[in-house]
Amino acid sequence: DAKTTQPNSMESNEEEPVHLPCNHSTISGTDYIHWYRQLPSQGPEYVIHGLTSNVNNRMASLAIAEDRKSSTLILHRATLRDATVYYCILRDSSYDYKLSFGAGTTVTVRA
Amino acid sequence: GAGVSQTPSNKVTEKGKYVELRCDPISGHTALYWYRQSLGQGPEFLIYFQGTGAADDSGLPNDRFFAVRPEGSVSTLKIQRTERGDSAVYLCASSPDVGGRSYNEQFFGPGTRLTVL
């Protein structure tokens, strides 16, 4: 399985942007990049996913490097609710139904 | 609409006992997944159902673990002869069966916290 590398933790100030990096140097051409986050005492929730082009939705933006070996999840204006664990996951489009979670990045937001 | 629900939310049992954990997926979702999450770690895949059949049970740690989904909706994860190492949060997720699985967002329930004393 292709693997991802994320920093253990990041800090941000409220209402400032947060840029969460993810390295996936062994990514294959059919791997999609997915992000999930997990609020306390809840199951993970989907944030965003992409293949090659940058993606935007109401929650976040995903910037994908041209060589696809890294990507960045961007939270445009951090709120206290965004302080949680974020997971970067690769899923192969041809067969990969399960999610392979790593340890993720724990985001702290200062008020 | 209703999300994925799991019961019980908490389960405390004694070593050696049998437990059942229930998952009610989102209505109409044909794919169902079980994961296990130990403290401080990300969820770990256990088993995947497509309809009534277990399409992949490679994540089940040993033969004490078994899961069923007899009518293609509700699923039950069964653990026999529980051990202290089975203590974890057991998460269930579902997704619609639309072509191109990697596109499909998985919707997670809140989990069942299992404690084996």
mmCIF file of N, CA, C and O in Angstrom, chain A residues 30 32 34 36 38 41-46 49 87 91-103, chain B residues 33 35 37 40-45 48 55-56 58 91 100-111:
data_model
loop_
_atom_site.group_PDB
_atom_site.id
_atom_site.type_symbol
_atom_site.label_atom_id
_atom_site.label_comp_id
_atom_site.label_asym_id
_atom_site.label_seq_id
_atom_site.Cartn_x
_atom_site.Cartn_y
_atom_site.Cartn_z
ATOM 1 N N THR A 30 -3.000 5.834 -10.148
ATOM 2 C CA THR A 30 -4.416 5.599 -9.890
ATOM 3 C C THR A 30 -4.808 5.892 -8.444
ATOM 4 O O THR A 30 -5.940 5.631 -8.045
ATOM 5 N N TYR A 32 -6.023 8.121 -5.458
ATOM 6 C CA TYR A 32 -6.657 9.371 -5.089
ATOM 7 C C TYR A 32 -6.166 9.776 -3.690
ATOM 8 O O TYR A 32 -5.884 8.930 -2.859
ATOM 9 N N HIS A 34 -7.185 11.402 -0.275
ATOM 10 C CA HIS A 34 -8.364 11.692 0.541
ATOM 11 C C HIS A 34 -7.932 12.288 1.870
ATOM 12 O O HIS A 34 -6.904 11.908 2.433
ATOM 13 N N TYR A 36 -9.610 12.983 5.761
ATOM 14 C CA TYR A 36 -10.675 12.843 6.747
ATOM 15 C C TYR A 36 -10.213 13.538 8.028
ATOM 16 O O TYR A 36 -9.014 13.706 8.255
ATOM 17 N N GLN A 38 -11.269 13.752 12.434
ATOM 18 C CA GLN A 38 -12.002 13.053 13.486
ATOM 19 C C GLN A 38 -12.151 13.952 14.694
ATOM 20 O O GLN A 38 -11.174 14.208 15.411
ATOM 21 N N SER A 41 -14.566 12.032 20.268
ATOM 22 C CA SER A 41 -15.672 11.108 20.551
ATOM 23 C C SER A 41 -16.591 10.887 19.354
ATOM 24 O O SER A 41 -17.761 10.521 19.525
ATOM 25 N N GLN A 42 -16.076 11.100 18.166
ATOM 26 C CA GLN A 42 -16.852 10.837 16.956
ATOM 27 C C GLN A 42 -16.041 9.986 15.994
ATOM 28 O O GLN A 42 -14.825 9.864 16.128
ATOM 29 N N GLY A 43 -16.734 9.420 15.002
ATOM 30 C CA GLY A 43 -16.030 8.736 13.938
ATOM 31 C C GLY A 43 -15.436 9.742 12.972
ATOM 32 O O GLY A 43 -15.811 10.919 12.965
ATOM 33 N N PRO A 44 -14.497 9.309 12.149
ATOM 34 C CA PRO A 44 -13.927 10.213 11.147
ATOM 35 C C PRO A 44 -15.001 10.757 10.213
ATOM 36 O O PRO A 44 -16.022 10.110 9.976
ATOM 37 N N GLU A 45 -14.758 11.948 9.690
ATOM 38 C CA GLU A 45 -15.644 12.519 8.680
ATOM 39 C C GLU A 45 -14.834 12.959 7.477
ATOM 40 O O GLU A 45 -13.707 13.455 7.597
ATOM 41 N N TYR A 46 -15.433 12.769 6.324
ATOM 42 C CA TYR A 46 -14.790 13.124 5.058
ATOM 43 C C TYR A 46 -14.591 14.629 4.981
ATOM 44 O O TYR A 46 -15.458 15.416 5.377
ATOM 45 N N HIS A 49 -11.286 15.216 -1.366
ATOM 46 C CA HIS A 49 -10.383 14.321 -2.059
ATOM 47 C C HIS A 49 -10.066 14.874 -3.447
ATOM 48 O O HIS A 49 -10.822 15.708 -3.984
ATOM 49 N N TYR A 87 -6.434 13.240 8.853
ATOM 50 C CA TYR A 87 -5.776 12.097 8.238
ATOM 51 C C TYR A 87 -5.683 12.276 6.729
ATOM 52 O O TYR A 87 -6.681 12.589 6.070
ATOM 53 N N ARG A 91 -6.071 6.233 -1.778
ATOM 54 C CA ARG A 91 -6.972 5.144 -2.178
ATOM 55 C C ARG A 91 -6.816 4.902 -3.667
ATOM 56 O O ARG A 91 -6.985 5.814 -4.473
ATOM 57 N N ASP A 92 -6.528 3.669 -4.028
ATOM 58 C CA ASP A 92 -6.407 3.303 -5.429
ATOM 59 C C ASP A 92 -7.793 3.221 -6.057
ATOM 60 O O ASP A 92 -8.695 2.583 -5.522
ATOM 61 N N SER A 93 -7.943 3.873 -7.186
ATOM 62 C CA SER A 93 -9.275 3.960 -7.801
ATOM 63 C C SER A 93 -9.772 2.626 -8.328
ATOM 64 O O SER A 93 -10.965 2.445 -8.524
ATOM 65 N N SER A 94 -8.866 1.694 -8.553
ATOM 66 C CA SER A 94 -9.300 0.450 -9.182
ATOM 67 C C SER A 94 -9.818 -0.575 -8.193
ATOM 68 O O SER A 94 -10.609 -1.430 -8.539
ATOM 69 N N TYR A 95 -9.373 -0.525 -6.933
ATOM 70 C CA TYR A 95 -9.801 -1.596 -6.032
ATOM 71 C C TYR A 95 -9.874 -1.208 -4.577
ATOM 72 O O TYR A 95 -10.337 -1.980 -3.749
ATOM 73 N N ASP A 96 -9.410 -0.039 -4.204
ATOM 74 C CA ASP A 96 -9.177 0.258 -2.791
ATOM 75 C C ASP A 96 -10.422 0.807 -2.115
ATOM 76 O O ASP A 96 -10.694 1.990 -2.163
ATOM 77 N N TYR A 97 -11.187 -0.065 -1.493
ATOM 78 C CA TYR A 97 -12.413 0.343 -0.823
ATOM 79 C C TYR A 97 -12.150 0.760 0.613
ATOM 80 O O TYR A 97 -12.837 1.586 1.159
ATOM 81 N N LYS A 98 -11.173 0.166 1.255
ATOM 82 C CA LYS A 98 -10.942 0.469 2.670
ATOM 83 C C LYS A 98 -10.067 1.699 2.798
ATOM 84 O O LYS A 98 -9.342 2.083 1.880
ATOM 85 N N LEU A 99 -10.162 2.334 3.947
ATOM 86 C CA LEU A 99 -9.329 3.485 4.266
ATOM 87 C C LEU A 99 -8.189 3.022 5.156
ATOM 88 O O LEU A 99 -8.416 2.348 6.153
ATOM 89 N N SER A 100 -6.973 3.381 4.798
ATOM 90 C CA SER A 100 -5.804 3.033 5.602
ATOM 91 C C SER A 100 -5.326 4.293 6.311
ATOM 92 O O SER A 100 -4.669 5.144 5.719
ATOM 93 N N PHE A 101 -5.698 4.395 7.577
ATOM 94 C CA PHE A 101 -5.367 5.580 8.368
ATOM 95 C C PHE A 101 -3.970 5.456 8.968
ATOM 96 O O PHE A 101 -3.566 4.398 9.416
ATOM 97 N N GLY A 102 -3.255 6.569 8.973
ATOM 98 C CA GLY A 102 -2.027 6.648 9.747
ATOM 99 C C GLY A 102 -2.344 7.290 11.092
ATOM 100 O O GLY A 102 -3.481 7.205 11.567
ATOM 101 N N ALA A 103 -1.359 7.940 11.673
ATOM 102 C CA ALA A 103 -1.567 8.586 12.972
ATOM 103 C C ALA A 103 -2.182 9.970 12.833
ATOM 104 O O ALA A 103 -2.738 10.509 13.781
ATOM 105 N N TYR B 33 -18.472 -1.123 6.452
ATOM 106 C CA TYR B 33 -17.104 -1.375 6.910
ATOM 107 C C TYR B 33 -17.065 -1.361 8.437
ATOM 108 O O TYR B 33 -17.751 -0.562 9.066
ATOM 109 N N TYR B 35 -14.126 -0.889 11.494
ATOM 110 C CA TYR B 35 -12.763 -0.500 11.842
ATOM 111 C C TYR B 35 -12.615 -0.599 13.361
ATOM 112 O O TYR B 35 -13.590 -0.555 14.101
ATOM 113 N N GLN B 37 -10.243 1.185 16.561
ATOM 114 C CA GLN B 37 -9.338 2.282 16.868
ATOM 115 C C GLN B 37 -8.860 2.170 18.308
ATOM 116 O O GLN B 37 -9.646 2.301 19.250
ATOM 117 N N GLY B 40 -5.011 6.737 20.738
ATOM 118 C CA GLY B 40 -3.889 7.462 20.163
ATOM 119 C C GLY B 40 -3.506 7.039 18.757
ATOM 120 O O GLY B 40 -2.514 7.548 18.204
ATOM 121 N N GLN B 41 -4.275 6.141 18.171
ATOM 122 C CA GLN B 41 -3.961 5.657 16.830
ATOM 123 C C GLN B 41 -5.121 5.933 15.876
ATOM 124 O O GLN B 41 -6.250 6.200 16.295
ATOM 125 N N GLY B 42 -4.825 5.848 14.587
ATOM 126 C CA GLY B 42 -5.885 5.962 13.597
ATOM 127 C C GLY B 42 -6.669 4.673 13.508
ATOM 128 O O GLY B 42 -6.215 3.615 13.948
ATOM 129 N N PRO B 43 -7.879 4.724 12.954
ATOM 130 C CA PRO B 43 -8.682 3.506 12.795
ATOM 131 C C PRO B 43 -7.977 2.480 11.927
ATOM 132 O O PRO B 43 -7.263 2.820 10.986
ATOM 133 N N GLU B 44 -8.248 1.214 12.239
ATOM 134 C CA GLU B 44 -7.639 0.087 11.528
ATOM 135 C C GLU B 44 -8.753 -0.755 10.921
ATOM 136 O O GLU B 44 -9.689 -1.143 11.625
ATOM 137 N N PHE B 45 -8.646 -1.035 9.641
ATOM 138 C CA PHE B 45 -9.674 -1.782 8.922
ATOM 139 C C PHE B 45 -9.820 -3.200 9.465
ATOM 140 O O PHE B 45 -8.835 -3.891 9.743
ATOM 141 N N TYR B 48 -15.082 -5.681 5.367
ATOM 142 C CA TYR B 48 -15.880 -4.912 4.412
ATOM 143 C C TYR B 48 -16.974 -5.813 3.839
ATOM 144 O O TYR B 48 -16.690 -6.940 3.415
ATOM 145 N N ALA B 55 -16.867 -9.103 1.586
ATOM 146 C CA ALA B 55 -15.978 -9.070 0.428
ATOM 147 C C ALA B 55 -14.511 -9.128 0.831
ATOM 148 O O ALA B 55 -13.669 -9.567 0.050
ATOM 149 N N ASP B 56 -14.209 -8.677 2.030
ATOM 150 C CA ASP B 56 -12.825 -8.688 2.508
ATOM 151 C C ASP B 56 -12.838 -8.712 4.024
ATOM 152 O O ASP B 56 -13.289 -7.743 4.632
ATOM 153 N N SER B 58 -9.941 -9.537 5.701
ATOM 154 C CA SER B 58 -8.515 -9.710 5.971
ATOM 155 C C SER B 58 -8.029 -8.949 7.194
ATOM 156 O O SER B 58 -6.960 -9.242 7.722
ATOM 157 N N LEU B 91 -15.550 1.113 15.173
ATOM 158 C CA LEU B 91 -16.240 2.056 14.298
ATOM 159 C C LEU B 91 -16.862 1.332 13.118
ATOM 160 O O LEU B 91 -16.273 0.411 12.559
ATOM 161 N N GLY B 100 -16.983 3.145 -9.110
ATOM 162 C CA GLY B 100 -15.775 3.882 -8.791
ATOM 163 C C GLY B 100 -15.638 4.031 -7.303
ATOM 164 O O GLY B 100 -15.829 5.095 -6.749
ATOM 165 N N ARG B 101 -15.245 2.959 -6.626
ATOM 166 C CA ARG B 101 -15.291 2.956 -5.181
ATOM 167 C C ARG B 101 -14.429 4.048 -4.550
ATOM 168 O O ARG B 101 -14.747 4.557 -3.505
ATOM 169 N N SER B 102 -13.348 4.365 -5.189
ATOM 170 C CA SER B 102 -12.457 5.308 -4.531
ATOM 171 C C SER B 102 -13.066 6.693 -4.455
ATOM 172 O O SER B 102 -12.607 7.528 -3.707
ATOM 173 N N TYR B 103 -14.135 6.951 -5.207
ATOM 174 C CA TYR B 103 -14.803 8.235 -5.113
ATOM 175 C C TYR B 103 -15.694 8.309 -3.883
ATOM 176 O O TYR B 103 -16.069 9.383 -3.457
ATOM 177 N N ASN B 104 -16.068 7.147 -3.380
ATOM 178 C CA ASN B 104 -17.128 7.121 -2.401
ATOM 179 C C ASN B 104 -16.672 7.520 -1.015
ATOM 180 O O ASN B 104 -15.817 6.891 -0.422
ATOM 181 N N GLU B 105 -17.281 8.559 -0.517
ATOM 182 C CA GLU B 105 -17.077 8.984 0.849
ATOM 183 C C GLU B 105 -17.633 7.918 1.784
ATOM 184 O O GLU B 105 -18.692 7.350 1.529
ATOM 185 N N GLN B 106 -16.913 7.651 2.848
ATOM 186 C CA GLN B 106 -17.424 6.744 3.870
ATOM 187 C C GLN B 106 -18.001 7.574 5.006
ATOM 188 O O GLN B 106 -17.378 8.535 5.468
ATOM 189 N N PHE B 107 -19.186 7.174 5.457
ATOM 190 C CA PHE B 107 -19.874 7.863 6.542
ATOM 191 C C PHE B 107 -19.729 7.007 7.799
ATOM 192 O O PHE B 107 -20.173 5.859 7.815
ATOM 193 N N PHE B 108 -19.143 7.573 8.815
ATOM 194 C CA PHE B 108 -18.842 6.816 10.025
ATOM 195 C C PHE B 108 -19.889 7.054 11.112
ATOM 196 O O PHE B 108 -20.433 8.164 11.244
ATOM 197 N N GLY B 109 -20.100 6.010 11.904
ATOM 198 C CA GLY B 109 -20.879 6.154 13.111
ATOM 199 C C GLY B 109 -19.994 6.658 14.242
ATOM 200 O O GLY B 109 -18.788 6.816 14.070
ATOM 201 N N PRO B 110 -20.593 6.880 15.423
ATOM 202 C CA PRO B 110 -19.826 7.416 16.551
ATOM 203 C C PRO B 110 -18.958 6.378 17.252
ATOM 204 O O PRO B 110 -18.105 6.737 18.054
ATOM 205 N N GLY B 111 -19.186 5.100 16.930
ATOM 206 C CA GLY B 111 -18.367 4.050 17.518
ATOM 207 C C GLY B 111 -18.956 3.452 18.782
ATOM 208 O O GLY B 111 -19.832 4.041 19.434
#
